[in-house]
XYZ file of C-alpha atoms in Angstrom:
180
model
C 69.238 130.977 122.148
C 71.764 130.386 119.119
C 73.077 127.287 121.294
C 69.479 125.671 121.824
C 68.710 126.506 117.588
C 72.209 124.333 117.233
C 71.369 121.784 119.913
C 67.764 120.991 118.092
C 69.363 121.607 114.395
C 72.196 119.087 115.058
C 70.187 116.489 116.662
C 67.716 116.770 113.930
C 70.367 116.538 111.827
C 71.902 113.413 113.432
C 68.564 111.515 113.948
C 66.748 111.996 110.664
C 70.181 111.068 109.030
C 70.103 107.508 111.109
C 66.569 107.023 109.672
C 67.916 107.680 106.628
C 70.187 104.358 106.827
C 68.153 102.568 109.385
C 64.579 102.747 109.198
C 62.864 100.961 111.858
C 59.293 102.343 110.798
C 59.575 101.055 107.329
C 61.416 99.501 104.431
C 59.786 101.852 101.631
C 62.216 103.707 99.867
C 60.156 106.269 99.853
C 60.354 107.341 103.626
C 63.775 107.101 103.531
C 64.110 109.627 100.819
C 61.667 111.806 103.513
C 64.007 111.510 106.129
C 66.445 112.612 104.094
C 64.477 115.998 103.284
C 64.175 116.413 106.544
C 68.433 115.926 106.932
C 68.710 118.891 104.529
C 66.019 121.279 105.908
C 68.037 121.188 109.680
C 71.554 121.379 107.831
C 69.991 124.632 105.753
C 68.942 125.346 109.333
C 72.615 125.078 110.451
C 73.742 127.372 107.607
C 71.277 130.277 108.949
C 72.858 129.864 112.134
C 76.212 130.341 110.256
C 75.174 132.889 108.757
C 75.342 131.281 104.977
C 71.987 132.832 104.442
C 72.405 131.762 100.426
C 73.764 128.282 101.174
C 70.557 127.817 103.178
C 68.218 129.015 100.761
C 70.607 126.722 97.863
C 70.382 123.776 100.288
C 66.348 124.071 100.399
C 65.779 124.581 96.736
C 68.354 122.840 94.926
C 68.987 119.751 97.271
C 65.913 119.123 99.421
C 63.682 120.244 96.076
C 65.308 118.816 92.673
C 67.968 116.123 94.012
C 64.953 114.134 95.942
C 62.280 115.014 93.186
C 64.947 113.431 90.976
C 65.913 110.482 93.623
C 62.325 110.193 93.893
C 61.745 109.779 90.487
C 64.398 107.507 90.174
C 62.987 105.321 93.175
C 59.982 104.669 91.542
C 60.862 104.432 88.117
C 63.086 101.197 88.935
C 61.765 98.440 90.111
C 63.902 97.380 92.966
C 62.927 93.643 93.197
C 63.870 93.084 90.076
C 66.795 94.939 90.777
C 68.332 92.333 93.285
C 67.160 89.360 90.656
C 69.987 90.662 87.937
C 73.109 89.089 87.802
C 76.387 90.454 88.723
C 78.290 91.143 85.519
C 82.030 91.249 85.748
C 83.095 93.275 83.033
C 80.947 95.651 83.973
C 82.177 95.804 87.891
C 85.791 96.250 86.119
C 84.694 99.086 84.604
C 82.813 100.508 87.424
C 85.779 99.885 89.571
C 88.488 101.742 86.867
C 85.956 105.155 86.568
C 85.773 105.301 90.161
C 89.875 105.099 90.461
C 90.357 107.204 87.398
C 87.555 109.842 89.427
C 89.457 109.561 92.366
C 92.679 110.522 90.698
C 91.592 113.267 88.616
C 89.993 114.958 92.143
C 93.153 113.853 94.141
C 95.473 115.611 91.285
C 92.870 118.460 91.520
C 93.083 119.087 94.839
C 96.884 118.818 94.843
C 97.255 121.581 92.715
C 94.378 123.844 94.018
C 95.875 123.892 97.696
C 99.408 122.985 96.602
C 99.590 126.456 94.727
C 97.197 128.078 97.502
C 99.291 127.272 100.331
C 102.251 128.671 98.651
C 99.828 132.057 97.906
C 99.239 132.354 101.207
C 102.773 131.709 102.737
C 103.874 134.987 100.795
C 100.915 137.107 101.669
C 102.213 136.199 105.151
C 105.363 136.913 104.752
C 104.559 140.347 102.965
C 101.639 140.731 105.632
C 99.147 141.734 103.253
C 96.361 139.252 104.306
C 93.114 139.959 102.257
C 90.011 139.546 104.643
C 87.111 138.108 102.782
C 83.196 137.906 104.670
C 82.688 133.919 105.184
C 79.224 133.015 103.934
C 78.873 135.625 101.162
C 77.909 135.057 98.280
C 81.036 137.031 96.593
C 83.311 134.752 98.915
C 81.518 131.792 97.465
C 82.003 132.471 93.581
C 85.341 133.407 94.193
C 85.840 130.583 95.964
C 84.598 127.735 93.612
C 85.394 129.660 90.363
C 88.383 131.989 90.410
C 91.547 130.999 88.584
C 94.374 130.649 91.014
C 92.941 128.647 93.681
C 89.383 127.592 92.747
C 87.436 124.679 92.372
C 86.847 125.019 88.505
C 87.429 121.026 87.835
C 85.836 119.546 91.025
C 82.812 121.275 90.203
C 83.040 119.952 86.979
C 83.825 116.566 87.640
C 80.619 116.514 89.494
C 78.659 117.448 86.638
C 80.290 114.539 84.941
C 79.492 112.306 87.430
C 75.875 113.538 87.728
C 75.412 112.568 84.095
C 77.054 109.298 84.100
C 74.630 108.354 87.188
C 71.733 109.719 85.185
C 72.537 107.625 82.480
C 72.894 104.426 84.085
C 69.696 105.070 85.773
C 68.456 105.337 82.573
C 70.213 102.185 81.666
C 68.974 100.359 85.054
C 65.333 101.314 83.500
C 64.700 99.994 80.572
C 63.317 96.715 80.168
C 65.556 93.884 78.782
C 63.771 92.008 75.356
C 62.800 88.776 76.047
């Protein structure tokens, strides 16, 4: 039974995640935001089947419920013809192209030193053989895992807040109507 659940889940998964990027049923925005509710309902599915009871119940309410209210709102809010009339500027492509490098280092640094001092954690618990066993899919596991000191994920997590910002701002930015 748990195999079939996968077998439908993944496919779902797979398939709504193609219409997603290819929509052969129409070019509105709007139905491909749809599909992509119905990629995060079978990947919440896919957690249950895990067992990551509170990452399925996160993935529903958070993702499939604010992100594509907010994606949705964004959709319509800008006008996406005029969109593809503006020109390209090329001070502001510099710029875009420097945050995204200087993002990519501060994560890359980040994730150096997260599993940089983790692996060296764990090859001493090995060698003293005092190997903590933690339930996967908890929600305990979870916040220790994104937020505890030694070997969290403190400034990723953060860094996406940033970057949630800065893309709500240039939305807002994208909006507004330019003065004639």
């Amino acid at each position: 039974m748990e195999g079939t659940l996968f077998n439908i889940f993944a496919g779902l998964t797979v398939l709504s995640a193609l219409l997603v990027v290819a929509n052969p049923f129409s070019r509105n925005p709007v139905t491909s935001a749809m599909f992509l509710v119905t990629t995060m309902i079978s990947i919440s599915g896919l957690f249950v089947l895990l067992g990551a009871y509170f990452l399925a119940a996160v993935q529903i309410l958070v993702y499939a419920g604010a992100v594509m209210v907010l994606f949705l709102f964004v959709i319509m809010l800008l006008d996406l013809r005029e969109a593809a009339r503006r020109k390209l500027n090329l001070v502001s492509l510099a710029m875009g192209i420097m945050a995204v490098g200087a993002l990519f280092l501060v994560y890359k640094s980040s994730l150096e030193s997260t599993y940089g001092e983790a692996s060296q954690q764990h090859e001493v618990a090995a060698d003293n053989a005092q190997v903590e066993v933690k339930a996967v899919g908890s929600t305990r596991a979870l916040g220790q895992a994104l937020f505890s000191g030694d070997n969290g994920f403190i400034l990723p997590f953060e860094i996406v807040s940033i970057l949630l910002l800065v893309a709500m701002v240039g939305v807002i930015l994208l909006s507004r109507k330019e003065p004639r």
